[in-house]
Amino acid sequence: MKTGSLTTAGVLLAKGSYPEISGIEPAFVPYDLMQEVRKYRKLDAYCTAPFNMEQAERLGIDRMYTGKPMIWADWTPDQFIAANDEMIALMKRYPGKVVGQITLNPKYGKESLAEIDRCVDQGMVGTRLYYQVKINDPLYFPVIEKLTDLKMMIFVHGEAQLGVGGYEMKYDVGRPPTVSRPEDFVEAAIRYPEAMFQFAHIGGGSDWEYMCKCFADYPNIFVDTGGSNNEADLIDFAVKLLGEDRLFFGTDNSYFQGVGKILAAELTERQKEKLFFDNYNAVLKKGGYDVH
């Protein structure tokens, strides 16, 4: 039950009434799942608008770092400025609960750098970047350098699976050739060892084992646990390969799965605290953006 369905386990065990079997008292004890959930502070390092604030509140998520949904097209400055305006409006609607992440397109270098300045002035933190340009493309260098100076996380969507760029483009699955692969992140991390990179959602359906193996020796690459995929050993494998300080709790709007996969992992209490809150907050603290 522990590694299967935490929700089911919580419902069954919380009832606390079990018949004796052959005169032996059962070993089960009442278990309050939501008490377990609520005892950890949580920062959602990967939330997407529109989000479900009711579920986030129920699960005790302190703050959500939020960007626009994935757009693969070649965004113009007018389009990414409008997207950031939406995040600024959400921050004003949910003060202290939602922090917007900056969207831009490095093909428009001057406009992107100016947009970072504007968004930082509005309280946005970090980025939400997509497939317009590979993370190791020289067009990204000025953006990486500016965000590094600000001590902000450089969050970029990547892929790692057959047909999506992780190994070879064997199948046509509709992804652009500019998708960033784990190898591209490694190249950027080597070029900018002082930068901080976040590879999006290891629970998003890609080959998380391959990702973790690629990133193991590069301490400035972090991953979040977001996504609706809950394969056994995902969290434990990531902790083993990357260490307990480089994983962030994230949902990608799969709230119950996001919390449940960490609770179900073979982690110590301290490790759970780190994944849910402390690791991401430690990165935020480097730039003075941490949660108290």
Tab-separated table of N, CA, C and O in Angstrom, residues 46 155 158 160-161 198-212 215 221-231 233-239 242 246-248 250 252 261 275:
chain	number	residue	atom	x	y	z
A	46	TYR	N	7.333	23.934	-9.875
A	46	TYR	CA	6.867	23.836	-11.257
A	46	TYR	C	5.340	23.788	-11.266
A	46	TYR	O	4.740	22.727	-11.175
A	155	PHE	N	15.105	27.894	-15.730
A	155	PHE	CA	14.189	26.762	-15.892
A	155	PHE	C	13.875	26.603	-17.371
A	155	PHE	O	13.373	27.527	-18.016
A	158	GLY	N	12.930	20.339	-21.247
A	158	GLY	CA	13.761	19.467	-22.057
A	158	GLY	C	13.037	18.155	-22.303
A	158	GLY	O	11.946	17.916	-21.777
A	160	ALA	N	13.790	13.730	-23.048
A	160	ALA	CA	14.766	12.634	-23.019
A	160	ALA	C	14.058	11.312	-23.252
A	160	ALA	O	13.810	10.545	-22.334
A	161	GLN	N	13.707	11.052	-24.494
A	161	GLN	CA	13.110	9.758	-24.820
A	161	GLN	C	13.208	9.539	-26.322
A	161	GLN	O	13.385	10.485	-27.083
A	198	GLN	N	17.433	24.300	-14.212
A	198	GLN	CA	16.399	23.360	-13.774
A	198	GLN	C	15.824	22.651	-14.997
A	198	GLN	O	15.229	23.277	-15.864
A	199	PHE	N	16.010	21.336	-15.035
A	199	PHE	CA	15.438	20.509	-16.100
A	199	PHE	C	14.034	20.102	-15.660
A	199	PHE	O	13.851	19.487	-14.611
A	200	ALA	N	13.051	20.448	-16.466
A	200	ALA	CA	11.652	20.326	-16.050
A	200	ALA	C	11.198	18.881	-15.874
A	200	ALA	O	11.541	18.000	-16.643
A	201	HIS	N	10.408	18.680	-14.861
A	201	HIS	CA	9.564	17.521	-14.532
A	201	HIS	C	10.101	16.144	-14.943
A	201	HIS	O	9.772	15.619	-15.994
A	202	ILE	N	10.851	15.521	-14.049
A	202	ILE	CA	11.293	14.153	-14.333
A	202	ILE	C	10.116	13.180	-14.310
A	202	ILE	O	10.240	12.049	-14.792
A	203	GLY	N	8.977	13.604	-13.775
A	203	GLY	CA	7.774	12.782	-13.815
A	203	GLY	C	6.870	13.115	-14.981
A	203	GLY	O	5.684	12.788	-14.970
A	204	GLY	N	7.418	13.743	-15.999
A	204	GLY	CA	6.611	14.191	-17.127
A	204	GLY	C	6.523	13.225	-18.283
A	204	GLY	O	5.983	13.571	-19.341
A	205	GLY	N	7.048	12.012	-18.136
A	205	GLY	CA	6.899	11.022	-19.183
A	205	GLY	C	8.172	10.684	-19.937
A	205	GLY	O	8.187	9.758	-20.742
A	206	SER	N	9.242	11.436	-19.700
A	206	SER	CA	10.497	11.135	-20.382
A	206	SER	C	11.292	10.087	-19.610
A	206	SER	O	10.868	9.610	-18.564
A	207	ASP	N	12.467	9.768	-20.117
A	207	ASP	CA	13.320	8.738	-19.518
A	207	ASP	C	14.078	9.349	-18.348
A	207	ASP	O	15.184	9.869	-18.503
A	208	TRP	N	13.503	9.261	-17.150
A	208	TRP	CA	14.094	9.914	-15.981
A	208	TRP	C	15.389	9.244	-15.546
A	208	TRP	O	16.264	9.892	-14.983
A	209	GLU	N	15.540	7.974	-15.811
A	209	GLU	CA	16.809	7.323	-15.485
A	209	GLU	C	17.947	7.905	-16.332
A	209	GLU	O	19.039	8.183	-15.828
A	210	TYR	N	17.666	8.082	-17.604
A	210	TYR	CA	18.675	8.641	-18.501
A	210	TYR	C	19.031	10.066	-18.093
A	210	TYR	O	20.209	10.455	-18.082
A	211	MET	N	18.004	10.863	-17.761
A	211	MET	CA	18.256	12.238	-17.316
A	211	MET	C	19.204	12.260	-16.124
A	211	MET	O	20.212	12.975	-16.112
A	212	CYS	N	18.853	11.492	-15.097
A	212	CYS	CA	19.631	11.517	-13.860
A	212	CYS	C	21.065	11.060	-14.103
A	212	CYS	O	22.012	11.623	-13.533
A	215	PHE	N	23.011	13.907	-15.635
A	215	PHE	CA	23.231	15.079	-14.787
A	215	PHE	C	24.050	14.788	-13.535
A	215	PHE	O	24.401	15.710	-12.798
A	221	ILE	N	23.012	21.533	-12.200
A	221	ILE	CA	21.761	21.125	-12.858
A	221	ILE	C	20.858	20.501	-11.806
A	221	ILE	O	21.236	19.534	-11.143
A	222	PHE	N	19.668	21.053	-11.659
A	222	PHE	CA	18.666	20.569	-10.717
A	222	PHE	C	17.487	19.988	-11.496
A	222	PHE	O	17.305	20.285	-12.683
A	223	VAL	N	16.689	19.175	-10.846
A	223	VAL	CA	15.478	18.641	-11.463
A	223	VAL	C	14.316	18.810	-10.491
A	223	VAL	O	14.517	18.891	-9.279
A	224	ASP	N	13.119	18.888	-11.047
A	224	ASP	CA	11.936	18.882	-10.191
A	224	ASP	C	11.162	17.594	-10.412
A	224	ASP	O	11.311	16.933	-11.439
A	225	THR	N	10.343	17.247	-9.446
A	225	THR	CA	9.653	15.954	-9.452
A	225	THR	C	8.271	16.037	-10.093
A	225	THR	O	7.493	15.099	-9.996
A	226	GLY	N	7.963	17.163	-10.750
A	226	GLY	CA	6.635	17.368	-11.305
A	226	GLY	C	6.261	16.377	-12.388
A	226	GLY	O	7.096	15.651	-12.933
A	227	GLY	N	4.962	16.351	-12.709
A	227	GLY	CA	4.443	15.476	-13.747
A	227	GLY	C	3.496	14.433	-13.196
A	227	GLY	O	3.497	14.134	-12.005
A	228	SER	N	2.679	13.882	-14.067
A	228	SER	CA	1.643	12.938	-13.650
A	228	SER	C	2.110	11.492	-13.659
A	228	SER	O	1.351	10.596	-13.303
A	229	ASN	N	3.357	11.246	-14.073
A	229	ASN	CA	3.875	9.875	-14.101
A	229	ASN	C	4.490	9.521	-12.760
A	229	ASN	O	5.268	10.288	-12.199
A	230	ASN	N	4.148	8.342	-12.251
A	230	ASN	CA	4.549	7.954	-10.905
A	230	ASN	C	5.202	6.582	-10.887
A	230	ASN	O	4.870	5.729	-10.080
A	231	GLU	N	6.157	6.371	-11.776
A	231	GLU	CA	6.822	5.077	-11.824
A	231	GLU	C	7.518	4.778	-10.501
A	231	GLU	O	8.056	5.680	-9.840
A	233	ASP	N	10.204	3.910	-7.875
A	233	ASP	CA	11.628	4.184	-7.705
A	233	ASP	C	12.085	5.484	-8.348
A	233	ASP	O	13.273	5.806	-8.319
A	234	LEU	N	11.186	6.261	-8.923
A	234	LEU	CA	11.581	7.503	-9.585
A	234	LEU	C	12.309	8.434	-8.614
A	234	LEU	O	13.415	8.911	-8.893
A	235	ILE	N	11.709	8.711	-7.472
A	235	ILE	CA	12.298	9.628	-6.503
A	235	ILE	C	13.566	9.032	-5.908
A	235	ILE	O	14.597	9.705	-5.796
A	236	ASP	N	13.496	7.772	-5.507
A	236	ASP	CA	14.653	7.138	-4.876
A	236	ASP	C	15.852	7.093	-5.823
A	236	ASP	O	16.993	7.324	-5.406
A	237	PHE	N	15.595	6.799	-7.091
A	237	PHE	CA	16.672	6.748	-8.078
A	237	PHE	C	17.302	8.126	-8.251
A	237	PHE	O	18.535	8.261	-8.317
A	238	ALA	N	16.470	9.165	-8.319
A	238	ALA	CA	16.980	10.526	-8.496
A	238	ALA	C	17.830	10.953	-7.305
A	238	ALA	O	18.890	11.578	-7.470
A	239	VAL	N	17.380	10.633	-6.097
A	239	VAL	CA	18.160	10.976	-4.901
A	239	VAL	C	19.496	10.238	-4.918
A	239	VAL	O	20.547	10.810	-4.584
A	242	LEU	N	21.612	11.932	-7.961
A	242	LEU	CA	21.875	13.368	-7.904
A	242	LEU	C	22.174	13.881	-6.508
A	242	LEU	O	22.680	14.993	-6.352
A	246	ARG	N	19.482	18.284	-4.778
A	246	ARG	CA	19.271	18.794	-6.145
A	246	ARG	C	17.891	18.456	-6.710
A	246	ARG	O	17.651	18.629	-7.908
A	247	LEU	N	16.987	17.979	-5.855
A	247	LEU	CA	15.619	17.694	-6.280
A	247	LEU	C	14.668	18.698	-5.642
A	247	LEU	O	14.765	18.990	-4.452
A	248	PHE	N	13.729	19.197	-6.460
A	248	PHE	CA	12.695	20.107	-5.985
A	248	PHE	C	11.324	19.443	-6.114
A	248	PHE	O	11.046	18.770	-7.112
A	250	GLY	N	7.716	19.503	-7.257
A	250	GLY	CA	6.960	20.206	-8.283
A	250	GLY	C	5.734	19.388	-8.629
A	250	GLY	O	5.723	18.167	-8.437
A	252	ASP	N	3.534	20.316	-11.670
A	252	ASP	CA	3.037	20.467	-13.045
A	252	ASP	C	1.530	20.272	-13.047
A	252	ASP	O	0.960	19.679	-13.955
A	261	LYS	N	4.072	10.929	-4.519
A	261	LYS	CA	5.280	10.214	-4.944
A	261	LYS	C	6.437	10.465	-3.979
A	261	LYS	O	7.305	9.607	-3.818
A	275	LEU	N	13.170	18.017	-0.012
A	275	LEU	CA	12.527	17.991	-1.318
A	275	LEU	C	11.302	18.890	-1.370
A	275	LEU	O	11.097	19.624	-2.343
